Short mmCIF file of C-alpha atoms in Angstrom, two decimals:
data_model
loop_
_atom_site.label_atom_id
_atom_site.label_comp_id
_atom_site.label_asym_id
_atom_site.label_seq_id
_atom_site.Cartn_x
_atom_site.Cartn_y
_atom_site.Cartn_z
CA MET A 7 -56.10 54.44 -12.29
CA ARG A 8 -57.26 50.92 -11.51
CA ASN A 9 -57.46 49.96 -15.19
CA ARG A 10 -53.92 51.12 -15.91
CA LEU A 11 -52.49 49.00 -13.15
CA LEU A 12 -54.25 45.89 -14.48
CA GLY A 13 -52.85 46.58 -17.94
CA ALA A 14 -49.31 46.67 -16.62
CA ALA A 15 -49.84 43.36 -14.83
CA ALA A 16 -51.06 41.68 -17.99
CA ILE A 17 -48.03 42.80 -19.97
CA ALA A 18 -45.72 41.59 -17.24
CA LEU A 19 -47.01 38.03 -17.62
CA LEU A 20 -46.27 37.75 -21.32
CA PRO A 21 -42.49 37.41 -21.22
CA SER A 22 -42.64 34.46 -18.85
CA LEU A 23 -45.19 32.67 -21.02
CA ALA A 24 -43.15 33.29 -24.14
CA PHE A 25 -39.96 31.90 -22.62
CA SER A 26 -41.71 28.88 -21.17
CA PHE A 27 -43.26 27.65 -24.39
CA GLN A 28 -41.04 28.94 -27.16
CA PHE A 29 -37.47 28.60 -26.03
CA PHE A 30 -37.29 25.21 -24.41
CA GLY A 31 -37.73 21.68 -25.56
CA SER A 32 -37.94 18.74 -23.22
CA GLN A 33 -38.25 14.97 -23.47
CA ASN A 34 -38.28 12.07 -21.04
CA GLN A 35 -36.76 8.67 -21.69
CA SER A 36 -36.91 5.49 -19.63
CA LEU A 37 -33.74 3.71 -18.58
CA THR A 38 -33.67 0.14 -17.31
CA VAL A 39 -30.86 -1.87 -15.77
CA GLN A 40 -30.81 -5.55 -14.89
CA PRO A 41 -27.91 -6.65 -12.71
CA ALA A 42 -27.62 -10.38 -13.34
CA PRO A 43 -26.77 -13.01 -10.71
CA ASP A 44 -23.10 -13.75 -10.85
CA GLY A 45 -20.18 -15.35 -9.10
CA ALA A 46 -16.41 -15.28 -9.41
CA LEU A 47 -13.63 -16.89 -7.47
CA SER A 48 -9.86 -16.93 -7.38
CA VAL A 49 -7.45 -19.42 -5.87
CA PRO A 50 -3.68 -19.92 -5.89
CA SER A 51 -2.59 -21.87 -8.94
CA SER A 52 -1.33 -24.70 -6.74
CA ALA A 53 -1.41 -25.96 -3.17
CA SER A 54 1.02 -28.40 -1.64
CA LEU A 55 0.04 -31.13 0.76
CA THR A 56 2.75 -32.00 3.20
CA SER A 57 3.30 -34.57 5.87
CA ALA A 58 4.52 -33.92 9.39
CA GLY A 59 7.23 -36.46 8.75
CA THR A 60 5.75 -39.33 10.62
CA LEU A 61 5.39 -42.37 8.42
CA PHE A 62 1.94 -42.98 6.98
CA GLN A 63 0.40 -39.95 8.62
CA PRO A 64 -1.86 -38.05 6.19
CA PHE A 65 -0.64 -35.20 4.04
CA THR A 66 -2.42 -31.92 4.75
CA GLY A 67 -2.67 -28.52 3.13
CA ASN A 68 -4.90 -25.47 2.94
CA LEU A 69 -6.39 -23.50 0.12
CA LEU A 70 -7.72 -19.96 0.63
CA ILE A 71 -10.49 -19.10 -1.79
CA ASN A 72 -11.53 -15.53 -2.57
CA TYR A 73 -14.97 -15.17 -4.05
CA ASP A 74 -17.55 -12.60 -5.07
CA VAL A 75 -21.16 -13.51 -5.48
CA ARG A 76 -24.61 -12.01 -5.75
CA THR A 77 -27.99 -13.63 -6.13
CA THR A 78 -31.52 -12.58 -7.04
CA PRO A 79 -34.23 -12.22 -4.39
CA SER A 80 -35.38 -15.76 -5.21
CA GLY A 81 -32.04 -17.23 -6.24
CA SER A 82 -29.08 -18.97 -4.66
CA ALA A 83 -25.46 -19.76 -5.38
CA SER A 84 -23.12 -22.62 -4.74
CA MET A 85 -19.39 -23.18 -4.84
CA THR A 86 -18.31 -26.71 -5.60
CA ILE A 87 -15.17 -28.76 -6.15
CA GLN A 88 -14.44 -31.72 -8.37
CA ALA A 89 -11.24 -33.48 -9.37
CA ALA A 90 -10.61 -32.85 -13.05
CA SER A 91 -7.92 -35.48 -13.06
CA ASP A 92 -6.71 -38.09 -10.58
CA PHE A 93 -3.26 -38.16 -9.08
CA SER A 94 -0.47 -38.95 -11.42
CA PRO A 95 1.71 -40.81 -11.98
CA ALA A 96 -0.05 -44.04 -11.15
CA GLY A 97 0.92 -46.08 -8.17
CA GLY A 98 0.22 -43.40 -5.60
CA PRO A 99 -2.82 -41.91 -3.94
CA SER A 100 -6.13 -41.86 -5.79
CA VAL A 101 -9.00 -39.41 -5.69
CA ALA A 102 -11.25 -42.05 -7.19
CA SER A 103 -10.42 -44.32 -4.29
CA GLY A 104 -11.50 -41.70 -1.79
CA ASN A 105 -8.02 -40.79 -0.56
CA LEU A 106 -8.60 -37.02 -0.71
CA THR A 107 -10.99 -35.32 1.67
CA TYR A 108 -11.56 -31.75 2.77
CA THR A 109 -13.14 -29.66 5.47
CA CYS A 110 -14.08 -25.99 5.33
CA GLY A 111 -13.31 -23.05 7.54
CA ALA A 112 -15.93 -20.36 8.12
CA ALA A 113 -17.16 -18.56 5.02
CA SER A 114 -17.47 -14.75 5.16
CA LEU A 115 -20.63 -15.02 3.03
CA GLY A 116 -22.87 -18.06 2.86
CA THR A 117 -22.63 -21.38 4.62
CA ALA A 118 -19.45 -23.42 4.35
CA CYS A 119 -19.38 -27.20 4.19
CA VAL A 120 -19.68 -29.06 7.47
CA GLY A 121 -17.60 -32.11 8.30
CA ALA A 122 -15.23 -34.00 6.06
CA THR A 123 -16.21 -34.44 2.42
CA THR A 124 -14.53 -36.77 -0.04
CA VAL A 125 -13.40 -35.22 -3.30
CA SER A 126 -14.84 -36.96 -6.33
CA THR A 127 -13.72 -37.32 -9.91
CA SER A 128 -17.28 -37.85 -11.11
CA SER A 129 -19.39 -35.32 -9.23
CA GLN A 130 -19.18 -31.90 -7.69
CA THR A 131 -19.29 -31.58 -3.93
CA ALA A 132 -20.28 -28.49 -1.99
CA VAL A 133 -17.86 -25.98 -0.54
CA VAL A 134 -20.11 -22.97 0.14
CA ASN A 135 -23.82 -22.45 -0.32
CA VAL A 136 -25.21 -18.93 -0.59
CA GLY A 137 -28.83 -17.90 -0.12
CA SER A 138 -31.10 -15.49 -1.94
CA GLY A 139 -30.78 -11.74 -2.29
CA VAL A 140 -27.16 -11.42 -1.24
CA CYS A 141 -24.33 -9.38 -2.64
CA THR A 142 -20.70 -8.72 -1.91
CA GLY A 143 -19.24 -5.69 -0.18
CA GLY A 144 -20.92 -2.54 1.00
CA GLY A 145 -22.74 -3.98 4.01
CA GLY A 146 -26.50 -4.04 4.39
CA ALA A 147 -27.87 -6.94 2.39
CA CYS A 148 -24.35 -7.48 1.13
CA SER A 149 -21.38 -8.87 2.97
CA SER A 150 -19.22 -6.23 4.58
CA THR A 151 -16.04 -7.42 2.88
CA SER A 152 -15.04 -7.86 -0.72
CA PRO A 153 -13.95 -10.34 -1.75
CA ASN A 154 -15.41 -12.98 0.55
CA THR A 155 -13.14 -15.77 1.73
CA VAL A 156 -13.33 -19.40 2.77
CA GLN A 157 -10.50 -21.79 3.56
CA MET A 158 -10.45 -25.41 2.47
CA ASN A 159 -8.37 -27.87 4.46
CA PHE A 160 -7.29 -30.95 2.50
CA VAL A 161 -6.30 -34.29 3.90
CA LEU A 162 -4.67 -36.93 1.71
CA THR A 163 -4.35 -40.44 3.02
CA ASP A 164 -0.88 -41.96 3.07
CA ASN A 165 -0.60 -45.67 2.64
CA PRO A 166 2.26 -48.20 2.61
CA SER A 167 1.02 -49.42 -0.76
CA PHE A 168 1.76 -46.05 -2.39
CA ARG A 169 5.03 -45.79 -4.24
CA THR A 170 7.26 -43.00 -3.03
CA GLY A 171 7.36 -39.91 -5.22
CA THR A 172 5.60 -36.68 -6.01
CA TYR A 173 2.03 -36.83 -7.18
CA SER A 174 -0.28 -34.16 -8.50
CA ALA A 175 -3.97 -33.91 -9.31
CA ASN A 176 -6.07 -31.16 -10.86
CA LEU A 177 -9.04 -29.86 -8.93
CA THR A 178 -11.71 -27.61 -10.36
CA LEU A 179 -13.53 -25.12 -8.17
CA SER A 180 -16.69 -23.63 -9.59
CA ILE A 181 -19.23 -21.07 -8.46
CA SER A 182 -22.65 -20.64 -9.96
CA ALA A 183 -25.38 -18.17 -9.10
CA LEU A 184 -29.06 -17.75 -9.86
CA MET B 13 -50.48 62.08 -9.95
CA LEU B 14 -47.25 60.49 -8.92
CA ARG B 15 -48.78 57.02 -9.24
CA ASN B 16 -49.69 57.57 -12.92
CA VAL B 17 -46.09 58.35 -13.84
CA SER B 18 -44.91 55.21 -12.13
CA VAL B 19 -47.23 52.98 -14.13
CA GLN B 20 -46.19 54.38 -17.51
CA LEU B 21 -42.54 53.78 -16.74
CA MET B 22 -43.21 50.18 -15.81
CA THR B 23 -44.96 49.54 -19.12
CA ARG B 24 -41.97 50.68 -21.18
CA ILE B 25 -39.57 48.45 -19.32
CA LEU B 26 -41.72 45.36 -19.72
CA VAL B 27 -42.22 45.73 -23.46
CA VAL B 28 -38.51 45.20 -24.19
CA PRO B 29 -38.28 41.56 -23.09
CA ILE B 30 -41.46 40.70 -24.97
CA PHE B 31 -39.97 41.66 -28.32
CA ALA B 32 -36.62 40.21 -27.45
CA GLY B 33 -38.37 36.92 -26.80
CA LEU B 34 -40.32 36.94 -30.01
CA LEU B 35 -37.12 37.32 -32.01
CA GLN B 36 -35.84 33.98 -30.76
CA GLY B 37 -36.60 30.64 -32.38
CA SER B 38 -38.66 27.78 -31.10
CA VAL B 39 -37.53 24.29 -30.22
CA GLY B 40 -39.50 21.45 -31.77
CA ALA B 41 -40.16 18.09 -30.22
CA ILE B 42 -37.08 16.15 -29.15
CA THR B 43 -36.85 12.64 -30.49
CA ALA B 44 -34.91 10.14 -28.40
CA LEU B 45 -34.13 6.76 -29.93
CA PRO B 46 -34.47 4.15 -28.67
CA SER B 47 -37.41 5.18 -26.52
CA THR B 48 -36.01 3.14 -23.63
CA VAL B 49 -32.36 2.93 -22.66
CA SER B 50 -32.32 -0.76 -21.88
CA PHE B 51 -29.13 -2.40 -20.69
CA SER B 52 -28.77 -6.10 -21.28
CA PRO B 53 -28.32 -8.08 -18.07
CA THR B 54 -25.02 -6.88 -16.68
CA THR B 55 -22.32 -8.36 -14.47
CA PRO B 56 -19.65 -6.68 -12.38
CA GLU B 57 -16.99 -7.94 -14.77
CA SER B 58 -18.38 -6.04 -17.74
CA ALA B 59 -19.87 -2.58 -18.03
CA GLY B 60 -23.00 -2.22 -20.11
CA THR B 61 -23.37 0.51 -22.71
CA VAL B 62 -26.33 1.81 -24.68
CA SER B 63 -26.18 4.51 -27.35
CA VAL B 64 -28.97 7.03 -27.78
CA ALA B 65 -29.64 9.35 -30.70
CA LEU B 66 -31.33 12.65 -29.86
CA SER B 67 -32.65 15.01 -32.50
CA TRP B 68 -34.82 18.09 -32.70
CA GLN B 69 -35.45 21.12 -34.82
CA ILE B 70 -35.12 24.79 -33.98
CA THR B 71 -37.19 27.16 -36.06
CA GLY B 72 -36.22 30.80 -36.36
CA GLY B 73 -32.75 30.23 -34.97
CA SER B 74 -30.07 32.89 -34.96
CA SER B 75 -26.33 32.50 -35.46
CA THR B 76 -25.82 34.99 -32.66
CA LYS B 77 -27.45 32.65 -30.16
CA THR B 78 -26.42 29.42 -28.56
CA TRP B 79 -28.16 26.18 -27.70
CA ASN B 80 -27.45 23.52 -25.13
CA ILE B 81 -28.91 20.24 -23.95
CA THR B 82 -28.92 18.84 -20.44
CA VAL B 83 -29.89 15.53 -18.90
CA ALA B 84 -31.05 14.74 -15.38
CA ALA B 85 -32.21 11.63 -13.56
CA SER B 86 -35.66 11.50 -12.00
CA SER B 87 -34.26 10.25 -8.70
CA GLY B 88 -30.95 9.62 -6.98
CA THR B 89 -31.43 5.85 -7.01
CA LEU B 90 -33.05 3.42 -9.40
CA THR B 91 -36.62 2.35 -8.77
CA ASN B 92 -36.81 -1.29 -7.59
CA CYS B 93 -33.06 -1.20 -6.92
CA THR B 94 -32.45 1.47 -4.34
CA THR B 95 -28.88 0.33 -3.73
CA ILE B 96 -27.93 1.43 -7.22
CA PRO B 97 -27.29 5.17 -7.42
CA ALA B 98 -27.97 7.16 -10.57
CA SER B 99 -24.27 8.04 -10.48
CA ALA B 100 -23.44 4.44 -11.44
CA ILE B 101 -24.49 5.49 -14.92
CA GLN B 102 -21.97 7.53 -16.86
CA VAL B 103 -23.13 9.96 -19.55
CA ILE B 104 -20.77 10.16 -22.51
CA CYS B 105 -21.58 12.49 -25.39
CA THR B 106 -20.04 11.05 -28.56
CA ALA B 107 -21.18 13.33 -31.37
CA SER B 108 -23.06 16.54 -31.97
CA SER B 109 -24.05 18.22 -35.22
CA VAL B 110 -26.21 21.04 -36.53
CA SER B 111 -27.35 21.47 -40.10
CA GLY B 112 -27.22 24.78 -41.94
CA GLY B 113 -24.12 26.36 -40.50
CA GLY B 114 -24.66 25.98 -36.78
CA THR B 115 -22.16 24.27 -34.55
CA GLY B 116 -22.33 21.51 -32.00
CA ALA B 117 -19.77 20.19 -29.56
CA CYS B 118 -19.80 17.51 -26.91
CA GLY B 119 -18.91 18.18 -23.32
CA GLY B 120 -16.98 15.76 -21.13
CA SER B 121 -18.46 12.65 -19.61
CA PHE B 122 -20.01 12.74 -16.15
CA PRO B 123 -21.99 10.56 -13.76
CA LEU B 124 -25.74 10.93 -14.02
CA SER B 125 -27.42 12.90 -11.23
CA THR B 126 -30.69 14.60 -10.42
CA THR B 127 -29.10 17.94 -11.24
CA PRO B 128 -29.39 18.84 -14.94
CA GLN B 129 -25.95 18.65 -16.52
CA GLN B 130 -25.05 19.91 -19.96
CA PHE B 131 -23.52 17.37 -22.31
CA ALA B 132 -23.59 19.25 -25.62
CA GLY B 133 -24.04 22.75 -26.95
CA GLY B 134 -23.02 25.18 -29.64
CA GLN B 135 -24.03 28.01 -31.92
CA GLN B 136 -27.44 28.03 -33.52
CA ALA B 137 -27.93 27.94 -37.28
CA THR B 138 -29.89 30.77 -38.85
CA GLY B 139 -33.51 29.93 -39.53
CA THR B 140 -34.70 26.36 -39.40
CA ALA B 141 -32.11 23.68 -38.70
CA ASN B 142 -31.85 20.12 -37.45
CA TYR B 143 -29.85 19.39 -34.33
CA SER B 144 -28.59 15.98 -33.31
CA VAL B 145 -26.57 14.59 -30.44
CA ASN B 146 -25.42 11.04 -29.83
CA VAL B 147 -24.88 10.02 -26.26
CA THR B 148 -23.72 6.76 -24.74
CA TYR B 149 -24.84 5.60 -21.31
CA GLN B 150 -22.47 3.31 -19.48
CA PHE B 151 -23.60 1.38 -16.44
CA THR B 152 -20.76 0.33 -14.17
CA ASP B 153 -22.04 -2.73 -12.38
CA ALA B 154 -20.67 -3.75 -8.98
CA TRP B 155 -20.81 -6.77 -6.70
CA LYS B 156 -22.51 -4.64 -4.06
CA TYR B 157 -25.56 -4.20 -6.30
CA GLN B 158 -28.11 -6.93 -5.72
CA ALA B 159 -29.08 -9.02 -8.70
CA THR B 160 -32.63 -8.52 -9.84
CA GLY B 161 -35.21 -10.74 -11.31
CA ALA B 162 -38.29 -8.86 -12.48
CA PRO B 163 -39.06 -6.00 -12.38
CA THR B 164 -35.90 -4.41 -13.55
CA CYS B 165 -34.30 -1.33 -12.06
CA GLN B 166 -35.68 1.82 -13.62
CA LEU B 167 -34.98 5.50 -13.97
CA THR B 168 -36.42 8.33 -16.04
CA LEU B 169 -34.05 10.56 -17.96
CA SER B 170 -35.15 14.13 -18.59
CA TYR B 171 -33.63 16.04 -21.48
CA LEU B 172 -33.94 19.80 -21.76
CA VAL B 173 -32.90 21.89 -24.74
CA THR B 174 -32.51 25.59 -24.14
CA GLN B 175 -31.33 28.47 -26.27
CA ASN B 176 -29.81 31.72 -25.17
#
C-alpha cells in the first residue's frame, strides 16, 4: 500500500516538470536611459518700455519669462541676457552706453539676479542661476510648478540728447544646463 | 480495500496530462538584439526610441496550437533614477513573423509595467519553425525627471514565450 502511494506521487510531479522546461522560453535584456541636462525658455516676442509722461523720466517695462530646466547631480544651469543689437535708429538710447538696465523678480526655481544689472552688447549677464540636481514640475527635488517663471524689469534711461522717436533693440535670452 | 481503488484512479487521471505535454513542442533560446536597449541621452523635447529584434525557434510545433510573447519590467522604477517609472517607456510591437506556415501578429502598444503583457502572438507552424518579433521601445522624457550623469538609469526586461 505504501509503495503504490509513492508511485502516484512520482507521476504527479512529471507534468509540472514537463511544462516548466519544454513549453516556455525566457530571456532578459538590459535597458538603460540617460536623461540629459536641459533647459528651455519662452518669452513674448516683444516688450514695450513706456514712460510715465514726465519729461526725462526713465522708460520702464516688464518681461515675464517661462522656463523649464533640469540639471545633473553635479551640474548647474544659468539663464542670461545679452543685447544682440543696439537700439536703432541711431541718435537715441544706447545699450552700449549703459542706458538699459534690469532687475529681477523672484524666480520660482533657482536664484534670480539681485540689484540692477546693465545689459551688454558684448557679454551675457545673469538672470537666473540654478543649482545641481533640480528638475521642473512634480515636486520633491523638482519645482512644484511647470513651467517656472521669473520677471525681468527693464529701465531705459531718457536723456535730452536723444532724438524723439521710436527705438528698438534685440535682446537674446539664453538658458544652458549641465 | 477502499484505499487501493482510490490510488488506481488517481494514476489514470495523471497520465493524461503527461502525454498531452509530450506532444507539444519546445521553445529554443530567445535571442534579443541588441543585448542592451540603450537610449541615447534624451531631453523632454524629444522622445527616444530603440528597436529590438527578438527571435527564437520552436521545435515540434503544431498548427493547432498558439504562441505568445510577453514582456515585463524588473521593477516599477528605474534603478539609479527612482523618479522615472517603468511606465514612461512605451512598448510598440512593429512586426511579427513565423516561418513555415505559422502566423504572427502584433498587439497594441502599452506602457511597460512589472506585470507581463503580451505584445505579439499567433498560430504555431507545424514542426520546427523560426519566430521573430520586432519591438520598439519609446522613452517619453519629462522635465520632472532629474538629469543623470553616471551611472545611467537601468531596468531589466524579461521576455517570456509560451505556447498553448
